[in-house]
PDB file of C-alpha atoms in Angstrom:
ATOM      1  CA  MET Y   1    -150.297  10.980  64.247  1.00  0.00           C
ATOM      2  CA  GLY Y   2    -148.633   8.276  62.219  1.00  0.00           C
ATOM      3  CA  THR Y   3    -147.264   6.351  65.183  1.00  0.00           C
ATOM      4  CA  LEU Y   4    -146.052   2.863  64.249  1.00  0.00           C
ATOM      5  CA  ALA Y   5    -147.067  -0.067  66.493  1.00  0.00           C
ATOM      6  CA  LEU Y   6    -143.788  -1.736  67.330  1.00  0.00           C
ATOM      7  CA  ASP Y   7    -145.298  -4.958  68.528  1.00  0.00           C
ATOM      8  CA  ASP Y   8    -144.252  -8.623  68.244  1.00  0.00           C
ATOM      9  CA  GLU Y   9    -146.614  -9.591  65.450  1.00  0.00           C
ATOM     10  CA  ASN Y  10    -143.952  -9.381  62.705  1.00  0.00           C
ATOM     11  CA  GLY Y  11    -141.252 -11.021  64.899  1.00  0.00           C
ATOM     12  CA  SER Y  12    -139.091  -7.908  64.921  1.00  0.00           C
ATOM     13  CA  SER Y  13    -139.279  -7.023  68.595  1.00  0.00           C
ATOM     14  CA  ASP Y  14    -135.650  -8.054  69.215  1.00  0.00           C
ATOM     15  CA  VAL Y  15    -134.519  -5.748  66.362  1.00  0.00           C
ATOM     16  CA  TYR Y  16    -136.410  -2.823  67.826  1.00  0.00           C
ATOM     17  CA  LEU Y  17    -134.926  -3.484  71.260  1.00  0.00           C
ATOM     18  CA  SER Y  18    -131.411  -3.780  69.930  1.00  0.00           C
ATOM     19  CA  LEU Y  19    -131.690  -0.417  68.188  1.00  0.00           C
ATOM     20  CA  GLY Y  20    -133.174   1.236  71.236  1.00  0.00           C
ATOM     21  CA  LEU Y  21    -136.565   1.818  69.596  1.00  0.00           C
ATOM     22  CA  LYS Y  22    -138.320   0.011  72.435  1.00  0.00           C
ATOM     23  CA  THR Y  23    -137.461  -0.006  76.129  1.00  0.00           C
ATOM     24  CA  SER Y  24    -136.681  -3.192  77.973  1.00  0.00           C
ATOM     25  CA  GLY Y  25    -138.822  -2.067  80.887  1.00  0.00           C
ATOM     26  CA  LYS Y  26    -135.852  -1.396  83.177  1.00  0.00           C
ATOM     27  CA  GLY Y  27    -136.284   2.322  83.015  1.00  0.00           C
ATOM     28  CA  VAL Y  28    -132.728   3.079  81.892  1.00  0.00           C
ATOM     29  CA  THR Y  29    -132.460   6.112  79.657  1.00  0.00           C
ATOM     30  CA  LYS Y  30    -129.489   6.213  77.331  1.00  0.00           C
ATOM     31  CA  THR Y  31    -128.510   7.194  73.800  1.00  0.00           C
ATOM     32  CA  PRO Y  32    -130.446   5.026  71.342  1.00  0.00           C
ATOM     33  CA  ARG Y  33    -128.219   2.530  69.576  1.00  0.00           C
ATOM     34  CA  VAL Y  34    -129.851   3.401  66.274  1.00  0.00           C
ATOM     35  CA  LEU Y  35    -127.872   6.629  66.039  1.00  0.00           C
ATOM     36  CA  SER Y  36    -124.474   4.967  65.479  1.00  0.00           C
ATOM     37  CA  PRO Y  37    -125.442   2.736  62.509  1.00  0.00           C
ATOM     38  CA  LEU Y  38    -127.387   5.527  60.960  1.00  0.00           C
ATOM     39  CA  SER Y  39    -124.358   7.815  61.159  1.00  0.00           C
ATOM     40  CA  SER Y  40    -122.180   5.070  59.682  1.00  0.00           C
ATOM     41  CA  ILE Y  41    -124.520   4.481  56.735  1.00  0.00           C
ATOM     42  CA  LEU Y  42    -124.838   8.199  55.940  1.00  0.00           C
ATOM     43  CA  GLU Y  43    -121.103   8.858  56.285  1.00  0.00           C
ATOM     44  CA  ARG Y  44    -120.265   6.014  53.932  1.00  0.00           C
ATOM     45  CA  SER Y  45    -122.822   7.253  51.433  1.00  0.00           C
ATOM     46  CA  VAL Y  46    -121.363  10.759  51.585  1.00  0.00           C
ATOM     47  CA  GLN Y  47    -117.821   9.464  51.066  1.00  0.00           C
ATOM     48  CA  ARG Y  48    -118.874   7.294  48.162  1.00  0.00           C
ATOM     49  CA  ASN Y  49    -120.792  10.099  46.466  1.00  0.00           C
ATOM     50  CA  GLU Y  50    -118.043  12.675  46.917  1.00  0.00           C
ATOM     51  CA  MET Y  51    -115.523  10.260  45.449  1.00  0.00           C
ATOM     52  CA  LEU Y  52    -117.873   9.656  42.521  1.00  0.00           C
ATOM     53  CA  LEU Y  53    -118.322  13.371  41.848  1.00  0.00           C
ATOM     54  CA  GLU Y  54    -114.573  13.932  42.032  1.00  0.00           C
ATOM     55  CA  THR Y  55    -113.612  11.121  39.657  1.00  0.00           C
ATOM     56  CA  THR Y  56    -116.355  11.408  37.024  1.00  0.00           C
ATOM     57  CA  ASN Y  57    -117.930  14.048  34.844  1.00  0.00           C
ATOM     58  CA  ILE Y  58    -121.134  13.906  36.839  1.00  0.00           C
ATOM     59  CA  LYS Y  59    -122.230  17.452  37.668  1.00  0.00           C
ATOM     60  CA  GLU Y  60    -123.518  17.961  41.189  1.00  0.00           C
ATOM     61  CA  VAL Y  61    -127.103  19.194  41.407  1.00  0.00           C
ATOM     62  CA  ILE Y  62    -127.218  22.240  43.763  1.00  0.00           C
ATOM     63  CA  THR Y  63    -130.385  22.716  45.819  1.00  0.00           C
ATOM     64  CA  ILE Y  64    -131.462  24.859  48.751  1.00  0.00           C
ATOM     65  CA  PHE Y  65    -130.230  22.084  51.013  1.00  0.00           C
ATOM     66  CA  HIS Y  66    -126.625  22.834  49.990  1.00  0.00           C
ATOM     67  CA  GLY Y  67    -124.480  25.050  52.162  1.00  0.00           C
ATOM     68  CA  LEU Y  68    -121.575  27.198  50.958  1.00  0.00           C
ATOM     69  CA  ARG Y  69    -119.272  24.983  53.032  1.00  0.00           C
ATOM     70  CA  ALA Y  70    -119.518  21.745  54.980  1.00  0.00           C
ATOM     71  CA  PRO Y  71    -120.561  22.308  58.631  1.00  0.00           C
ATOM     72  CA  PRO Y  72    -117.882  21.766  61.318  1.00  0.00           C
ATOM     73  CA  LEU Y  73    -119.921  19.040  63.034  1.00  0.00           C
ATOM     74  CA  SER Y  74    -119.551  15.488  61.695  1.00  0.00           C
ATOM     75  CA  ILE Y  75    -122.708  13.569  60.764  1.00  0.00           C
ATOM     76  CA  GLY Y  76    -122.429  11.557  63.983  1.00  0.00           C
ATOM     77  CA  GLN Y  77    -122.088  14.692  66.124  1.00  0.00           C
ATOM     78  CA  TYR Y  78    -124.953  16.393  64.347  1.00  0.00           C
ATOM     79  CA  ILE Y  79    -127.247  13.387  64.812  1.00  0.00           C
ATOM     80  CA  ASP Y  80    -126.276  13.199  68.505  1.00  0.00           C
ATOM     81  CA  ARG Y  81    -127.117  16.897  68.881  1.00  0.00           C
ATOM     82  CA  ILE Y  82    -130.507  16.456  67.250  1.00  0.00           C
ATOM     83  CA  CYS Y  83    -131.254  13.515  69.520  1.00  0.00           C
ATOM     84  CA  LYS Y  84    -130.177  15.380  72.604  1.00  0.00           C
ATOM     85  CA  TYR Y  85    -132.179  18.567  72.077  1.00  0.00           C
ATOM     86  CA  SER Y  86    -135.124  17.578  69.867  1.00  0.00           C
ATOM     87  CA  GLY Y  87    -136.632  15.152  72.338  1.00  0.00           C
ATOM     88  CA  CYS Y  88    -138.081  13.080  69.487  1.00  0.00           C
ATOM     89  CA  SER Y  89    -138.622   9.337  69.767  1.00  0.00           C
ATOM     90  CA  PRO Y  90    -135.797   7.075  68.507  1.00  0.00           C
ATOM     91  CA  SER Y  91    -138.089   5.798  65.757  1.00  0.00           C
ATOM     92  CA  CYS Y  92    -138.016   9.221  64.189  1.00  0.00           C
ATOM     93  CA  PHE Y  93    -134.421   8.664  63.075  1.00  0.00           C
ATOM     94  CA  VAL Y  94    -135.416   5.535  61.160  1.00  0.00           C
ATOM     95  CA  VAL Y  95    -138.337   7.348  59.573  1.00  0.00           C
ATOM     96  CA  ALA Y  96    -136.044  10.290  58.763  1.00  0.00           C
ATOM     97  CA  GLN Y  97    -133.688   7.952  56.872  1.00  0.00           C
ATOM     98  CA  ILE Y  98    -136.669   6.681  54.883  1.00  0.00           C
ATOM     99  CA  TYR Y  99    -137.719  10.297  54.094  1.00  0.00           C
ATOM    100  CA  VAL Y 100    -134.155  11.186  52.966  1.00  0.00           C
ATOM    101  CA  ASP Y 101    -134.111   8.168  50.648  1.00  0.00           C
ATOM    102  CA  ARG Y 102    -137.489   9.218  49.232  1.00  0.00           C
ATOM    103  CA  TYR Y 103    -136.166  12.731  48.581  1.00  0.00           C
ATOM    104  CA  LEU Y 104    -133.023  11.423  46.837  1.00  0.00           C
ATOM    105  CA  LYS Y 105    -135.027   9.032  44.673  1.00  0.00           C
ATOM    106  CA  CYS Y 106    -137.240  11.949  43.517  1.00  0.00           C
ATOM    107  CA  THR Y 107    -134.240  14.029  42.502  1.00  0.00           C
ATOM    108  CA  GLU Y 108    -130.785  13.705  40.909  1.00  0.00           C
ATOM    109  CA  VAL Y 109    -129.179  14.951  44.097  1.00  0.00           C
ATOM    110  CA  HIS Y 110    -126.215  13.154  45.662  1.00  0.00           C
ATOM    111  CA  LEU Y 111    -125.875  13.073  49.406  1.00  0.00           C
ATOM    112  CA  THR Y 112    -122.730  15.031  50.296  1.00  0.00           C
ATOM    113  CA  SER Y 113    -121.217  16.857  53.234  1.00  0.00           C
ATOM    114  CA  PHE Y 114    -122.692  20.037  51.827  1.00  0.00           C
ATOM    115  CA  ASN Y 115    -126.377  18.957  52.037  1.00  0.00           C
ATOM    116  CA  VAL Y 116    -126.594  16.019  54.468  1.00  0.00           C
ATOM    117  CA  HIS Y 117    -126.983  18.205  57.608  1.00  0.00           C
ATOM    118  CA  ARG Y 118    -129.926  20.217  56.250  1.00  0.00           C
ATOM    119  CA  LEU Y 119    -131.589  17.104  54.906  1.00  0.00           C
ATOM    120  CA  LEU Y 120    -131.222  15.498  58.333  1.00  0.00           C
ATOM    121  CA  ILE Y 121    -132.669  18.310  60.452  1.00  0.00           C
ATOM    122  CA  THR Y 122    -135.545  18.667  57.974  1.00  0.00           C
ATOM    123  CA  SER Y 123    -136.397  14.964  57.799  1.00  0.00           C
ATOM    124  CA  VAL Y 124    -136.152  14.431  61.560  1.00  0.00           C
ATOM    125  CA  MET Y 125    -138.376  17.454  62.163  1.00  0.00           C
ATOM    126  CA  LEU Y 126    -140.978  16.102  59.720  1.00  0.00           C
ATOM    127  CA  ALA Y 127    -140.736  12.635  61.281  1.00  0.00           C
ATOM    128  CA  ALA Y 128    -141.317  14.070  64.743  1.00  0.00           C
ATOM    129  CA  LYS Y 129    -144.331  16.065  63.527  1.00  0.00           C
ATOM    130  CA  PHE Y 130    -145.823  13.028  61.827  1.00  0.00           C
ATOM    131  CA  MET Y 131    -144.902  10.304  64.341  1.00  0.00           C
ATOM    132  CA  ASP Y 132    -144.790  11.783  67.810  1.00  0.00           C
ATOM    133  CA  ASP Y 133    -147.666  13.006  69.956  1.00  0.00           C
ATOM    134  CA  ALA Y 134    -145.622  16.058  71.087  1.00  0.00           C
ATOM    135  CA  PHE Y 135    -143.091  18.087  69.166  1.00  0.00           C
ATOM    136  CA  PHE Y 136    -141.610  21.586  69.035  1.00  0.00           C
ATOM    137  CA  ASN Y 137    -142.190  24.389  66.555  1.00  0.00           C
ATOM    138  CA  ASN Y 138    -139.939  25.126  63.561  1.00  0.00           C
ATOM    139  CA  ALA Y 139    -138.125  27.928  65.446  1.00  0.00           C
ATOM    140  CA  TYR Y 140    -136.882  25.471  68.055  1.00  0.00           C
ATOM    141  CA  TYR Y 141    -135.770  22.853  65.465  1.00  0.00           C
ATOM    142  CA  ALA Y 142    -133.985  25.624  63.605  1.00  0.00           C
ATOM    143  CA  LYS Y 143    -131.911  26.406  66.691  1.00  0.00           C
ATOM    144  CA  VAL Y 144    -131.129  22.745  67.140  1.00  0.00           C
ATOM    145  CA  GLY Y 145    -130.096  22.423  63.507  1.00  0.00           C
ATOM    146  CA  GLY Y 146    -128.089  25.627  63.389  1.00  0.00           C
ATOM    147  CA  VAL Y 147    -130.184  27.353  60.674  1.00  0.00           C
ATOM    148  CA  SER Y 148    -132.605  30.263  60.728  1.00  0.00           C
ATOM    149  CA  THR Y 149    -136.328  29.712  61.170  1.00  0.00           C
ATOM    150  CA  ALA Y 150    -136.997  31.220  57.753  1.00  0.00           C
ATOM    151  CA  GLU Y 151    -134.552  28.862  56.095  1.00  0.00           C
ATOM    152  CA  LEU Y 152    -135.953  25.797  57.858  1.00  0.00           C
ATOM    153  CA  ASN Y 153    -139.473  26.820  56.759  1.00  0.00           C
ATOM    154  CA  ARG Y 154    -138.239  26.875  53.151  1.00  0.00           C
ATOM    155  CA  LEU Y 155    -136.412  23.583  53.521  1.00  0.00           C
ATOM    156  CA  GLU Y 156    -139.539  21.945  54.955  1.00  0.00           C
ATOM    157  CA  MET Y 157    -141.788  23.058  52.130  1.00  0.00           C
ATOM    158  CA  LYS Y 158    -139.279  22.122  49.453  1.00  0.00           C
ATOM    159  CA  PHE Y 159    -138.810  18.681  51.032  1.00  0.00           C
ATOM    160  CA  LEU Y 160    -142.575  18.058  51.285  1.00  0.00           C
ATOM    161  CA  PHE Y 161    -143.329  19.068  47.702  1.00  0.00           C
ATOM    162  CA  THR Y 162    -140.421  17.011  46.408  1.00  0.00           C
ATOM    163  CA  ILE Y 163    -141.612  13.802  48.041  1.00  0.00           C
ATOM    164  CA  ASP Y 164    -145.233  14.749  47.224  1.00  0.00           C
ATOM    165  CA  PHE Y 165    -146.105  14.885  50.953  1.00  0.00           C
ATOM    166  CA  ARG Y 166    -145.598  11.123  51.220  1.00  0.00           C
ATOM    167  CA  LEU Y 167    -144.953  10.939  54.962  1.00  0.00           C
ATOM    168  CA  GLN Y 168    -146.796   7.690  55.671  1.00  0.00           C
ATOM    169  CA  VAL Y 169    -144.453   4.736  56.365  1.00  0.00           C
ATOM    170  CA  THR Y 170    -145.695   1.159  56.390  1.00  0.00           C
ATOM    171  CA  LEU Y 171    -144.595  -1.204  59.141  1.00  0.00           C
ATOM    172  CA  GLU Y 172    -143.025  -3.410  56.453  1.00  0.00           C
ATOM    173  CA  THR Y 173    -140.852  -0.556  55.186  1.00  0.00           C
ATOM    174  CA  PHE Y 174    -139.956   0.500  58.688  1.00  0.00           C
ATOM    175  CA  THR Y 175    -138.951  -3.031  59.671  1.00  0.00           C
ATOM    176  CA  LYS Y 176    -136.852  -3.375  56.501  1.00  0.00           C
ATOM    177  CA  TYR Y 177    -134.827  -0.264  57.387  1.00  0.00           C
ATOM    178  CA  CYS Y 178    -134.510  -1.403  60.978  1.00  0.00           C
ATOM    179  CA  SER Y 179    -132.998  -4.731  59.856  1.00  0.00           C
ATOM    180  CA  GLN Y 180    -130.480  -2.862  57.707  1.00  0.00           C
ATOM    181  CA  LEU Y 181    -129.565  -0.673  60.589  1.00  0.00           C
ATOM    182  CA  GLU Y 182    -129.146  -3.639  62.913  1.00  0.00           C
ATOM    183  CA  LYS Y 183    -126.786  -5.293  60.446  1.00  0.00           C
ATOM    184  CA  GLU Y 184    -124.837  -2.064  60.199  1.00  0.00           C
ATOM    185  CA  ALA Y 185    -124.703  -1.838  63.995  1.00  0.00           C
ATOM    186  CA  ALA Y 186    -123.276  -5.363  64.205  1.00  0.00           C
ATOM    187  CA  GLY Y 187    -120.674  -4.476  61.584  1.00  0.00           C
ATOM    188  CA  VAL Y 188    -119.647  -1.297  63.454  1.00  0.00           C
ATOM    189  CA  GLN Y 189    -119.308  -3.257  66.695  1.00  0.00           C
ATOM    190  CA  ILE Y 190    -117.182  -5.932  65.031  1.00  0.00           C
ATOM    191  CA  GLU Y 191    -114.939  -3.307  63.466  1.00  0.00           C
ATOM    192  CA  ARG Y 192    -114.464  -1.557  66.787  1.00  0.00           C
ATOM    193  CA  SER Y 193    -113.612  -4.881  68.468  1.00  0.00           C
ATOM    194  CA  ILE Y 194    -111.075  -5.714  65.758  1.00  0.00           C
ATOM    195  CA  GLN Y 195    -109.466  -2.274  66.146  1.00  0.00           C
ATOM    196  CA  ALA Y 196    -109.322  -2.620  69.914  1.00  0.00           C
ATOM    197  CA  CYS Y 197    -107.719  -6.045  69.693  1.00  0.00           C
ATOM    198  CA  GLY Y 198    -105.296  -4.852  67.046  1.00  0.00           C
ATOM    199  CA  ILE Y 199    -104.216  -1.941  69.211  1.00  0.00           C
ATOM    200  CA  LYS Y 200    -103.810  -4.132  72.254  1.00  0.00           C
ATOM    201  CA  GLU Y 201    -101.771  -6.744  70.434  1.00  0.00           C
ATOM    202  CA  ASN Y 202     -99.632  -4.113  68.738  1.00  0.00           C
ATOM    203  CA  TRP Y 203     -98.902  -2.501  72.084  1.00  0.00           C
ATOM    204  CA  SER Y 204     -98.011  -5.887  73.588  1.00  0.00           C
ATOM    205  CA  LYS Y 205     -95.677  -6.726  70.725  1.00  0.00           C
ATOM    206  CA  SER Y 206     -93.953  -3.343  70.934  1.00  0.00           C
ATOM    207  CA  LYS Y 207     -92.658  -4.313  74.366  1.00  0.00           C
ATOM    208  CA  ASN Y 208     -90.983  -7.390  72.890  1.00  0.00           C
ATOM    209  CA  GLU Y 209     -88.203  -6.332  70.563  1.00  0.00           C
ATOM    210  CA  ASP Y 210     -87.422  -9.953  69.687  1.00  0.00           C
ATOM    211  CA  SER Y 211     -90.794 -10.447  67.997  1.00  0.00           C
ATOM    212  CA  THR Y 212     -90.379 -12.040  64.559  1.00  0.00           C
ATOM    213  CA  TYR Y 213     -93.389 -10.338  63.054  1.00  0.00           C
ATOM    214  CA  ALA Y 214     -95.570  -7.296  63.545  1.00  0.00           C
ATOM    215  CA  ARG Y 215     -99.321  -7.149  63.460  1.00  0.00           C
ATOM    216  CA  THR Y 216    -101.183  -4.613  61.375  1.00  0.00           C
ATOM    217  CA  VAL Y 217    -103.460  -2.381  63.337  1.00  0.00           C
ATOM    218  CA  ALA Y 218    -106.839  -1.719  61.713  1.00  0.00           C
ATOM    219  CA  ARG Y 219    -107.131   1.992  60.981  1.00  0.00           C
TER     220      ARG Y 219
END
């Protein structure tokens, strides 16, 4: 197994704790915080790429990871589903992001709503197989991901050959991605706080018709 030692030697213990990659020892099980910033990063990438493809003459490269239509589940909902039913360690989602980036760098593929879900289930499955001591078979991950076992088998092989079976992740690379995710998590939290304050202030002002100005609610 390629388990990473998330110790304090590189001074990143706080980052791992904040993302839910390490437990605080209190025995409280909850959704790992890493899922939210990961979803945010992927969603922004998809939006940017789809805008790029719509406004330029760049032709989208179609692969076996592309569906005929975008799945009904959002990226966040899909990641939550994988986390809930796969039973993989939270670190697998960081490693999965690294794998997806490796795949994209080896191809001319753009991450879009048509391929992100299949890339996610494939990369998380591979991360679980490589990182965790216990994992399920492909048939189970296929049910979690909403694809057939035969299709997931093909996706797995295509993914592995594309990245040249480079599944090993150094602690340095892992920590770099964790730092990016922590920054994203802080940004998401700030944005939510601003939105909450904006809504509260707007509601308060709406009760006072004599207000000389109106606040803009972040949307």
